[in-house]
Short mmCIF file of C-alpha atoms in Angstrom, two decimals:
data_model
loop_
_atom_site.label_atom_id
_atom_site.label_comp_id
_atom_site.label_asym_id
_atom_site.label_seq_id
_atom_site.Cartn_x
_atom_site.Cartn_y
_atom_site.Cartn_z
CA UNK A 1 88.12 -80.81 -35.65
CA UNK A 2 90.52 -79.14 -33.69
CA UNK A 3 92.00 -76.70 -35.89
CA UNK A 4 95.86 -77.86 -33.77
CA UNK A 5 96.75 -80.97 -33.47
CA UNK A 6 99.75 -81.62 -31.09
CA UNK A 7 101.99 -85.00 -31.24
CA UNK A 8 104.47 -85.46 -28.24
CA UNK A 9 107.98 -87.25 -29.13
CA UNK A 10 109.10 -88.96 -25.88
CA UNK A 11 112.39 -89.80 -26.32
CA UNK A 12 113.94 -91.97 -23.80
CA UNK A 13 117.77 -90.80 -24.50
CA UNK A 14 119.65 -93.02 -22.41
CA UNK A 15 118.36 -96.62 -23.89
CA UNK A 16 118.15 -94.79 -27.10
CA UNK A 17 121.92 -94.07 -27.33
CA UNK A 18 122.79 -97.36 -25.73
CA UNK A 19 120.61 -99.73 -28.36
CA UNK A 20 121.59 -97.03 -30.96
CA UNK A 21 118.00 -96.91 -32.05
CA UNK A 22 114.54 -95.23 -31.54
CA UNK A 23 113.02 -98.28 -31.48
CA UNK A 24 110.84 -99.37 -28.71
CA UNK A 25 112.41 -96.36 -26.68
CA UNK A 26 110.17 -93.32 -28.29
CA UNK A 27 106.71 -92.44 -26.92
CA UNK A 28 104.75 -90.90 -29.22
CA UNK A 29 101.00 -89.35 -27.84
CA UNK A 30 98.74 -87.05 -29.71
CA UNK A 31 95.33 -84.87 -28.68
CA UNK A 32 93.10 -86.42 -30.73
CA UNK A 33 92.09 -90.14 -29.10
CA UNK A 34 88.52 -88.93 -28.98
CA UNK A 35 88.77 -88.24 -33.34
CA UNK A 36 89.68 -91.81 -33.21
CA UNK A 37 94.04 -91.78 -33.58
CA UNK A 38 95.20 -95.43 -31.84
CA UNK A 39 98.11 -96.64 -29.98
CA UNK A 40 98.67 -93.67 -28.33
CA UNK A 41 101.49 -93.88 -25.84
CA UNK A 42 103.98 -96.18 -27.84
CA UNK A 43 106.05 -95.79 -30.97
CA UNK A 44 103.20 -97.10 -33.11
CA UNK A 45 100.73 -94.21 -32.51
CA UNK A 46 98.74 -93.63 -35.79
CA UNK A 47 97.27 -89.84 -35.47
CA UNK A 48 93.45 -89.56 -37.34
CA UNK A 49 92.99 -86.67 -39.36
CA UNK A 50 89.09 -86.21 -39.99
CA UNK A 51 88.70 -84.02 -42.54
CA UNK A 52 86.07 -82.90 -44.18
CA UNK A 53 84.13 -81.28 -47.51
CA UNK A 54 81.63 -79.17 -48.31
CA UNK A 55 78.67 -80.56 -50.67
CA UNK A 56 80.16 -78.84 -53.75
CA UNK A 57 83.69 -80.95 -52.70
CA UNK A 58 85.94 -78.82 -51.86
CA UNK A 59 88.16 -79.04 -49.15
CA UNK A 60 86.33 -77.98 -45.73
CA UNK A 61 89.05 -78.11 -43.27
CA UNK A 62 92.52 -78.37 -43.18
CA UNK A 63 94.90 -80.02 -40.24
CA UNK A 64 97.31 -77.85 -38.60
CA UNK A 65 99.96 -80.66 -36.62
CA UNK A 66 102.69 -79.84 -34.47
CA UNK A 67 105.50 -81.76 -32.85
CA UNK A 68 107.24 -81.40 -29.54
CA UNK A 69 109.93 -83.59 -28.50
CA UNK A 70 110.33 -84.29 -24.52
CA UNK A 71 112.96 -85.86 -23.15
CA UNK A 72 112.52 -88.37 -20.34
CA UNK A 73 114.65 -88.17 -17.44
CA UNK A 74 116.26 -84.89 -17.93
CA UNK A 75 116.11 -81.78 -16.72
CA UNK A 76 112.30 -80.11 -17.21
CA UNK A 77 111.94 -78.37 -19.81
CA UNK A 78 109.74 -76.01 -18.11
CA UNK A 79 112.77 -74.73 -16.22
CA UNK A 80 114.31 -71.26 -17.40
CA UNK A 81 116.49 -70.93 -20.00
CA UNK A 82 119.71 -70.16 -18.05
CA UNK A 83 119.28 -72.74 -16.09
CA UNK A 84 122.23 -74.39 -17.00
CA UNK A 85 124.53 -71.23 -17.39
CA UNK A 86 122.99 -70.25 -13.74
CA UNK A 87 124.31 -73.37 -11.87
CA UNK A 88 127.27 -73.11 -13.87
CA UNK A 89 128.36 -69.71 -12.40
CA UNK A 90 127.19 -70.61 -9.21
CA UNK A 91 129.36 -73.46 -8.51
CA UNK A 92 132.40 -71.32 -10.17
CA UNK A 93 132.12 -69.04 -7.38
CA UNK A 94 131.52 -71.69 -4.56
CA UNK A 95 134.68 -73.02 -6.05
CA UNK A 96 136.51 -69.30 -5.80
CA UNK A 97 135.33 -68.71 -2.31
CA UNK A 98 136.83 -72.34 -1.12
CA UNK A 99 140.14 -71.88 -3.23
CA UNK A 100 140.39 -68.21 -1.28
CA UNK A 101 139.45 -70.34 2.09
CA UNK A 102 142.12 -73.08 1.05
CA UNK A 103 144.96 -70.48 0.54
CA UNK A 104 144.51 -68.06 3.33
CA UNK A 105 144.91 -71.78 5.31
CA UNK A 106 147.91 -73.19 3.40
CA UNK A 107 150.47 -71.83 5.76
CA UNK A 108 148.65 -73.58 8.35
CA UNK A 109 150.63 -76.78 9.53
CA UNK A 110 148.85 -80.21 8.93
CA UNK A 111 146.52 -78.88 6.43
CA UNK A 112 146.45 -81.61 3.81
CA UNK A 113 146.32 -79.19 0.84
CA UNK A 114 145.78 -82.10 -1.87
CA UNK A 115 142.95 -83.30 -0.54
CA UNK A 116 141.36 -79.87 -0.41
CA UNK A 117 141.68 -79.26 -3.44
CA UNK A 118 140.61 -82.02 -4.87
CA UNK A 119 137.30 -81.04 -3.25
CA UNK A 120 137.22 -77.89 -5.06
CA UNK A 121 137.80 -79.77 -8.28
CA UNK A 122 134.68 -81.84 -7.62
CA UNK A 123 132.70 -78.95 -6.61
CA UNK A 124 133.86 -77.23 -10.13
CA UNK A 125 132.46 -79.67 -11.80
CA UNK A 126 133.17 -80.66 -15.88
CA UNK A 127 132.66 -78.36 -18.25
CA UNK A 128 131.90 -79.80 -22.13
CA UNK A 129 134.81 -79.13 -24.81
CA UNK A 130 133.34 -77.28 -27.07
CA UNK A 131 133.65 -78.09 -30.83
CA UNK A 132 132.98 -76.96 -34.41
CA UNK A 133 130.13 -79.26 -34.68
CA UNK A 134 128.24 -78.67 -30.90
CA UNK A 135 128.94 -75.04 -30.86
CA UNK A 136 125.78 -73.30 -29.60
CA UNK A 137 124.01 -73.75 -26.38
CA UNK A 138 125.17 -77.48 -25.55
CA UNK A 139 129.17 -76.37 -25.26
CA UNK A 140 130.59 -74.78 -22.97
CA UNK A 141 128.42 -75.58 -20.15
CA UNK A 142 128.84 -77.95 -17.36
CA UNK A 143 127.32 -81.38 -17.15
CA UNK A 144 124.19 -81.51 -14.55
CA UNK A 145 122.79 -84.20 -13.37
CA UNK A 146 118.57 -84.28 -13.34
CA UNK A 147 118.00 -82.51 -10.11
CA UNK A 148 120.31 -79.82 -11.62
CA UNK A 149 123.44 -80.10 -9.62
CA UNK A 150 126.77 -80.44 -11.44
CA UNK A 151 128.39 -83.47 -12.36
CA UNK A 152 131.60 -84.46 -10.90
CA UNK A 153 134.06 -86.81 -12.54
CA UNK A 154 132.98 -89.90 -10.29
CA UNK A 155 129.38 -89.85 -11.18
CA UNK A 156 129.03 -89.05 -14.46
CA UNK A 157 126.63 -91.96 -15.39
CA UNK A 158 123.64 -89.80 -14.13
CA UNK A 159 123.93 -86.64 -15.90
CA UNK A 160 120.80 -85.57 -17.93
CA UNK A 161 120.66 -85.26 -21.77
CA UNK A 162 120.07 -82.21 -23.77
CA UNK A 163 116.60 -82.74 -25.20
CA UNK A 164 116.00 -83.98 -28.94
CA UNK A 165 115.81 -82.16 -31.39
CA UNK A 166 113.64 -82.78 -34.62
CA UNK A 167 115.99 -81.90 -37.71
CA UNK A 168 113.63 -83.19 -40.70
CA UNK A 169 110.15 -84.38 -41.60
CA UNK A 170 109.88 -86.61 -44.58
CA UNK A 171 108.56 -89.90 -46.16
CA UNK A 172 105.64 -90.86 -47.96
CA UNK A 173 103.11 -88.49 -46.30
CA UNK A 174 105.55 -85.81 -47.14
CA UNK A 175 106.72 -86.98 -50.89
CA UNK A 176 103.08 -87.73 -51.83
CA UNK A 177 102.03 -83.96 -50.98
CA UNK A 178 99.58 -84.54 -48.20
CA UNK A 179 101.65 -82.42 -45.22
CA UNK A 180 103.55 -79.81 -46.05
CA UNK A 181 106.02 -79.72 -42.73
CA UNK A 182 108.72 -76.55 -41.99
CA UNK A 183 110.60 -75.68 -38.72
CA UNK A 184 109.47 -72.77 -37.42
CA UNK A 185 110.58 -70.29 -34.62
CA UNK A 186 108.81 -69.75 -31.60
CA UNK A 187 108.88 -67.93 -28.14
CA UNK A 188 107.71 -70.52 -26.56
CA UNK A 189 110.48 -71.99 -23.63
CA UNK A 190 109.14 -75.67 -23.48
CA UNK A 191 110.37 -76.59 -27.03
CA UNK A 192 113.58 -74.28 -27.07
CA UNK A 193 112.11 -71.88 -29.48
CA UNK A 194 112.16 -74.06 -32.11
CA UNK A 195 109.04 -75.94 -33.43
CA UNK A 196 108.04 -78.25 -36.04
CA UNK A 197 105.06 -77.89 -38.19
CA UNK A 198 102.40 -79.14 -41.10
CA UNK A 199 99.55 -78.54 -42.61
CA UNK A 200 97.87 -81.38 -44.00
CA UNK A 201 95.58 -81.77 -47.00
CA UNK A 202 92.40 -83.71 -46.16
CA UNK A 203 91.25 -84.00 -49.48
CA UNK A 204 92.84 -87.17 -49.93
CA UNK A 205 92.04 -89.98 -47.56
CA UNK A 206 94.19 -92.81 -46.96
CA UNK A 207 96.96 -93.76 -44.66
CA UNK A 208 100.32 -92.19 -45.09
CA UNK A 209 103.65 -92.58 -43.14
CA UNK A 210 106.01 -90.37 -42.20
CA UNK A 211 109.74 -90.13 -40.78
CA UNK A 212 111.13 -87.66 -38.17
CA UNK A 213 114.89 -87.46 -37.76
CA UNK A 214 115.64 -87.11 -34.56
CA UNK A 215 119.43 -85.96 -32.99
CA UNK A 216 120.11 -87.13 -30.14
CA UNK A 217 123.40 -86.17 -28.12
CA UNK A 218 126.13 -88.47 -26.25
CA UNK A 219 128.52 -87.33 -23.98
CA UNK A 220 131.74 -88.69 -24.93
CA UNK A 221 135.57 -88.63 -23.44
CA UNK A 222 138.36 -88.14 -25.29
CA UNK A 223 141.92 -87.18 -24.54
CA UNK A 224 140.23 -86.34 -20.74
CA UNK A 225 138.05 -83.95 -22.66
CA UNK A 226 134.20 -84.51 -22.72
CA UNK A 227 131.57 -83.08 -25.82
CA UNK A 228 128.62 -83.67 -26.91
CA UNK A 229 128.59 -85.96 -30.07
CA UNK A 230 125.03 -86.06 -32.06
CA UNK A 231 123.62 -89.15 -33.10
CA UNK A 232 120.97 -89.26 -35.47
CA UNK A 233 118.63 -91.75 -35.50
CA UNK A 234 115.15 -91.97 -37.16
CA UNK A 235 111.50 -92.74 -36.05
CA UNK A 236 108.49 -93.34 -38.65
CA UNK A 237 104.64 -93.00 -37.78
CA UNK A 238 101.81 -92.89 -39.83
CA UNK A 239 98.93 -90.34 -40.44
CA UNK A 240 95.37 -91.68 -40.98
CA UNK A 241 93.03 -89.13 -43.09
CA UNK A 242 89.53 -89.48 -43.44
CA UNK A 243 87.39 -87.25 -45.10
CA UNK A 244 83.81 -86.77 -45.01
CA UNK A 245 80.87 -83.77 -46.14
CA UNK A 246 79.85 -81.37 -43.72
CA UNK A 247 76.22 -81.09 -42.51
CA UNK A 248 73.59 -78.94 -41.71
CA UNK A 249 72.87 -79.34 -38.32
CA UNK A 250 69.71 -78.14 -37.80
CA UNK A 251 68.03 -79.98 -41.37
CA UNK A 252 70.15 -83.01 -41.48
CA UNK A 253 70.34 -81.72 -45.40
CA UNK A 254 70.25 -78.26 -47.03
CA UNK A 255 69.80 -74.78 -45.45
CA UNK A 256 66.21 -74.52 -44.30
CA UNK A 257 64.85 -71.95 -41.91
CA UNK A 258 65.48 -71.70 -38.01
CA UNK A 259 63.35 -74.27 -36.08
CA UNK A 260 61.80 -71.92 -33.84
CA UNK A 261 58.82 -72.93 -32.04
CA UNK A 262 55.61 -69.83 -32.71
CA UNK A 263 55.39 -70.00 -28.72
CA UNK A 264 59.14 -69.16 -28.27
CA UNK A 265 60.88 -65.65 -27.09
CA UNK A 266 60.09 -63.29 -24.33
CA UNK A 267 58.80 -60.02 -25.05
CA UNK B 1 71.15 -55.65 -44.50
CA UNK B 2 74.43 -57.99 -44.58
CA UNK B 3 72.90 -61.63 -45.75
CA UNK B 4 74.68 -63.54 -43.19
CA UNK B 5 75.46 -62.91 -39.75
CA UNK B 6 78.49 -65.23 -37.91
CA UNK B 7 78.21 -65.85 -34.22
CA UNK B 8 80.87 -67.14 -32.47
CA UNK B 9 81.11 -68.53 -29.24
CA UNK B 10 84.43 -68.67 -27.64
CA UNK B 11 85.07 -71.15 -25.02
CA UNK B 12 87.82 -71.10 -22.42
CA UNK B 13 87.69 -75.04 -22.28
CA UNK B 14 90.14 -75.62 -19.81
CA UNK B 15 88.52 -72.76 -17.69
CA UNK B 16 84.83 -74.03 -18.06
CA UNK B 17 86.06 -77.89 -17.21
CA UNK B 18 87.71 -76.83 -14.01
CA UNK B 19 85.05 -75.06 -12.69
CA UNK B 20 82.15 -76.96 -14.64
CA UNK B 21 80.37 -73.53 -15.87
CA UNK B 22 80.36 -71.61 -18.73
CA UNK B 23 79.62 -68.54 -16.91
CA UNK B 24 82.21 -66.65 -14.79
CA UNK B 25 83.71 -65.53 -18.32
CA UNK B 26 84.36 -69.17 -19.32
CA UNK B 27 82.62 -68.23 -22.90
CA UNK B 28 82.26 -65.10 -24.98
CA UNK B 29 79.82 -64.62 -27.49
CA UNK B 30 80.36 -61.94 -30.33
CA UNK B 31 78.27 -61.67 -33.47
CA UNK B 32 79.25 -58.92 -36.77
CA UNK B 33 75.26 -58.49 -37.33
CA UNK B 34 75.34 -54.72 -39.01
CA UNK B 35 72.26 -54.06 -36.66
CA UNK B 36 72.70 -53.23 -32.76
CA UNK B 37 73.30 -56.52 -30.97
CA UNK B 38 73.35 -56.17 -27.01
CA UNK B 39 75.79 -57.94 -24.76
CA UNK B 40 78.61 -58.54 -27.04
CA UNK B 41 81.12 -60.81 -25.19
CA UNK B 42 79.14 -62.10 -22.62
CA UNK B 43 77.03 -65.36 -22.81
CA UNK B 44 73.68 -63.16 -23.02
CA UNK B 45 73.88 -62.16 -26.51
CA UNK B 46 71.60 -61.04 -28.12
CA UNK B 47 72.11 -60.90 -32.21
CA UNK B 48 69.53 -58.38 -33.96
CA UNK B 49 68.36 -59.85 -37.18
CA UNK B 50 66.23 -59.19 -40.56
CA UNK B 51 63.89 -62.23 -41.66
CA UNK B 52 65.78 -63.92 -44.38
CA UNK B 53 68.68 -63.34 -43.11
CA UNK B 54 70.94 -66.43 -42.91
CA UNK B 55 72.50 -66.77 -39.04
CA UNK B 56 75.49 -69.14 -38.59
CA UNK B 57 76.81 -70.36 -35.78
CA UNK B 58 80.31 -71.66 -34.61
CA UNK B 59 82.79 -72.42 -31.79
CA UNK B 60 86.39 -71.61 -30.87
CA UNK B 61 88.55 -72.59 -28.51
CA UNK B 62 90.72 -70.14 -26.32
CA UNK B 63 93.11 -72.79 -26.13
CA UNK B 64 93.27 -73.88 -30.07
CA UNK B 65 94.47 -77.55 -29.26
CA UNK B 66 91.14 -78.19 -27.12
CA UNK B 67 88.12 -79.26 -28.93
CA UNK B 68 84.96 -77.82 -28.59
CA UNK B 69 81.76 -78.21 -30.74
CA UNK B 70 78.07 -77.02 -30.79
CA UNK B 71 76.32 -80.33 -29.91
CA UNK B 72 72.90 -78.25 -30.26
CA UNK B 73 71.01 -75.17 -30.89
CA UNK B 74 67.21 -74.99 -29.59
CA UNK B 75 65.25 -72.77 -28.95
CA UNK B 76 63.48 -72.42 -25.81
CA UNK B 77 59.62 -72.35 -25.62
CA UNK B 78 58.68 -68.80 -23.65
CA UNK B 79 57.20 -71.25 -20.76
CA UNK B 80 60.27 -72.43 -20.09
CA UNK B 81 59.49 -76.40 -20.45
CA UNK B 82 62.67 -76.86 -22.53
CA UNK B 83 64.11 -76.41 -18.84
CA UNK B 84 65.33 -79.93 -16.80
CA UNK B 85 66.03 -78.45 -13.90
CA UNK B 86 69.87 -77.87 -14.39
CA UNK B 87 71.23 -74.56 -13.12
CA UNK B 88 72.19 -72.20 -15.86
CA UNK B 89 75.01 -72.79 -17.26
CA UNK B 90 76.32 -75.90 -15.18
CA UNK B 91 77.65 -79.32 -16.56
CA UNK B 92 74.79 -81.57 -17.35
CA UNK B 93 75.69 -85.53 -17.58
CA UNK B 94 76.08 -86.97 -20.89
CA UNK B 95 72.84 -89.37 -21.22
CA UNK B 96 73.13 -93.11 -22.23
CA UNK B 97 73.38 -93.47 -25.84
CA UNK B 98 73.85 -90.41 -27.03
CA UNK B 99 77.48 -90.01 -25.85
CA UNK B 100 78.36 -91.53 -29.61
CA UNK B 101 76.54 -88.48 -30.82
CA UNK B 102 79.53 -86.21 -29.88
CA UNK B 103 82.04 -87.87 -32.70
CA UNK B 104 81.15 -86.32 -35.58
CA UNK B 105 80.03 -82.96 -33.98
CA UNK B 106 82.86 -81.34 -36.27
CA UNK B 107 81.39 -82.04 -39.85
CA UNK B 108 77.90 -79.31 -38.49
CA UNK B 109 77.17 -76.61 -39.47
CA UNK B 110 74.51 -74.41 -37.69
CA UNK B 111 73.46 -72.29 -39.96
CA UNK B 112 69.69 -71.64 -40.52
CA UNK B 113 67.33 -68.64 -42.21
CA UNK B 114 65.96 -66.25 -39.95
CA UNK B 115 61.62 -66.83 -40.45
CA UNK B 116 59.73 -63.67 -41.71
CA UNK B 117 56.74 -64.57 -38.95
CA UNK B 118 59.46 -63.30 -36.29
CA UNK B 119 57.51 -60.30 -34.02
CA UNK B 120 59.72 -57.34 -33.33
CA UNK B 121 61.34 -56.50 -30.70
CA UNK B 122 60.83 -59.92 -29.18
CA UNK B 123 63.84 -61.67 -27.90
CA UNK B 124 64.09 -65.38 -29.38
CA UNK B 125 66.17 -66.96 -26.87
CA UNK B 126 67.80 -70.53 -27.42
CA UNK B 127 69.82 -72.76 -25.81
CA UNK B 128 73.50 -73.77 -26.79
CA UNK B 129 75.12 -76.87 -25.71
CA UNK B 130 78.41 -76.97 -26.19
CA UNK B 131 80.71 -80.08 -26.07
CA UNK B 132 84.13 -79.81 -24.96
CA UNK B 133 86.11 -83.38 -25.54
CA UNK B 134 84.50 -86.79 -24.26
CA UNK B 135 83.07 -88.08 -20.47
CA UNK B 136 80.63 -87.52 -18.38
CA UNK B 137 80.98 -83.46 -17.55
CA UNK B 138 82.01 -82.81 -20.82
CA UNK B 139 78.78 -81.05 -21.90
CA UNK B 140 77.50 -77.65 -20.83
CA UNK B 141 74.39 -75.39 -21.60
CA UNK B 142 73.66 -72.10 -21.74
CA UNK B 143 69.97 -70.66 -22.64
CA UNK B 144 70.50 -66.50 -22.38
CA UNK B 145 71.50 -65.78 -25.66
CA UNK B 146 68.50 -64.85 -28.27
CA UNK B 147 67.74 -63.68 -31.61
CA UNK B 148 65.89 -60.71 -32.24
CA UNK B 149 63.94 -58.74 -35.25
CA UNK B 150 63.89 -55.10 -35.15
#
């Protein structure tokens, strides 16, 4: 056994918020189809735990699981952290350098000044209202779209979501003792730094379920502001734990001496 | 004497997948024998040992999210007929019927007593096949590292 197990949380956002459920629009996938976990790729995957014991039964391996939840149709993950703050500035000076263009022109006759400016406005882009509940990295920024330019005011049905977030592991696999999950920190870019984790006892076969909560975030208008409002919703899987003794490999039974051949080794 | 010495054999999966070798520094094997082993870190190791000395054997992976497993241990007859012809080292196509052989690969353990009749100074070598996931490629050999009694 792998001594890491990772499960991917594929959250499709947008059908997610719309249908106000994870259901049917979560991917779930793990590393361990060859240890025999099924239905990988939908919301149904059930992740196989082999564990195993040694012949006085104790406890010969324990499961070390990790989730990371992706977002599909947003921005990579992959891409720097500033990403966002980067595009941001840029188009704030674009919009500088055509508002300085616009007024060294304005005594200019037939300039139609409105319309000019209104081009700046889209090129400024919206920038999210930020609030006592989304303070942090989601407010204050602009809204991009996926290919990471900024979202004006008449297109913002194809901006990209901030990714999901895990905020608690619980349930019956959790209540009945057998993982014992925590958020942890991490320098790791891809999932933001921030990780969720168990270890799971393999002492005690059986299926189990489980439930992550997962926020999501919708961009709302209000009073010709936009913010990010969380929604959280919840998804449930299910761990499968078998268990079985460990073997010598060379006896098929106890420890017995190395099966050397007397015409073996090179002088 | 220390009564047991732990090799390891660490295996950059990903590494020896791509390029279908374990050589090129693909794996690493270190043992903590208290004797003078040769070749620590490099697939030619070669672990001194006492007779009765218990010798076990396990694999990690670089990447710890990548399985790997010792499919087998053998060691290799001095005229060389344990040989099939593969180059050292290279993938070697998993046989019908025994690619079911690789799911339970994780509840071994190699571990095995070193024989008193062992003549010093003579280099036992064996053969270690490593499996790294499922499919065809997925299982490589090496036959350089070796036991020996001082």
């Amino acid at each position: 056994m792998p001594q890491q197990l990772a499960i991917i949380v594929l959250v499709d956002v947008g059908s997610a918020l719309e249908s106000e459920s994870l259901e049917g629009n979560t991917y779930l996938f793990d590393n361990m189809k060859l240890q025999g976990s099924t239905n990988q790729g939908t919301g149904e995957l059930v992740t196989a735990i082999n564990g195993s014991y040694w012949r006085d039964g104790s406890q010969a391996s324990e499961q070390v699981l990790n989730w990371l939840p992706y977002s599909l149709g947003s921005i990579p993950p992959t891409v720097p952290r500033g990403y966002e703050f980067d595009r941001a500035r840029q188009t704030d000076e674009q919009a500088l350098a055509d508002l300085q263009d616009l007024a060294s022109k304005s005594s200019v006759a037939g300039t139609d000044q409105t319309e000019q400016l209104s081009q700046v406005r889209k090129t400024v882009g919206a920038r999210v209202k930020t609030t006592r509940r989304t303070r942090g990295r989601l407010s204050g920024q602009k809204i991009l779209d996926v290919t990471g330019k900024v979202v004006t005011e008449d297109n913002t049905a194809a901006y990209t979501y901030p990714a999901p977030v895990i905020t608690d592991i619980y349930g019956e696999a959790v209540d009945s003792k057998i993982m014992y999950p925590a958020e942890y920190g991490s320098p790791d870019l891809v999932t933001d730094g921030w990780y969720w984790s168990a270890s799971v006892d393999t002492s005690r076969p059986g299926t189990y379920s489980y439930v992550m909560r997962i926020q999501l975030h919708k961009l709302v208008g209000l009073n010709g502001e936009l913010r990010w409002e969380a929604v959280d919703l919840t998804c449930p899987s299910t761990l499968k734990i078998t268990s079985e003794p460990r073997r010598n490999a060379f006896t098929k039974a106890g420890v017995g001496m190395l099966p050397i051949p007397p015409d073996a080794g090179t002088r | 004497m220390k009564p047991q010495v732990n090799i390891v054999a660490v295996v950059d999966v990903i590494g020896a997948l791509s390029g279908s070798t374990l050589l090129n520094g693909n794996l690493c094997m270190m043992d903590d024998g208290g004797e003078n082993s040769a070749h620590q870190g490099t697939p030619d190791l070669c672990t001194v040992v006492r007779p009765g000395q218990v010798v076990s054997w396990s694999a990690l992976a670089v990447d710890l999210q990548t399985p790997v497993e010792i499919k087998n241990i053998s060691f290799v007859p001095e005229n060389g007929s344990h040989s099939s012809g593969q180059t050292q080292g290279q993938a070697q196509g998993v046989q019908n019927g025994n690619h079911t052989e690789g799911d339970k690969l994780d509840l071994d353990v190699w571990t095995g007593i070193v024989p008193n009749w062992l003549t010093p100074g003579v280099a036992y070598r064996y053969r270690l096949e490593l499996q790294m996931y499922e499919g065809e490629n997925s299982v490589m050999h090496i036959d350089t590292p070796a036991l020996m009694c001082q």
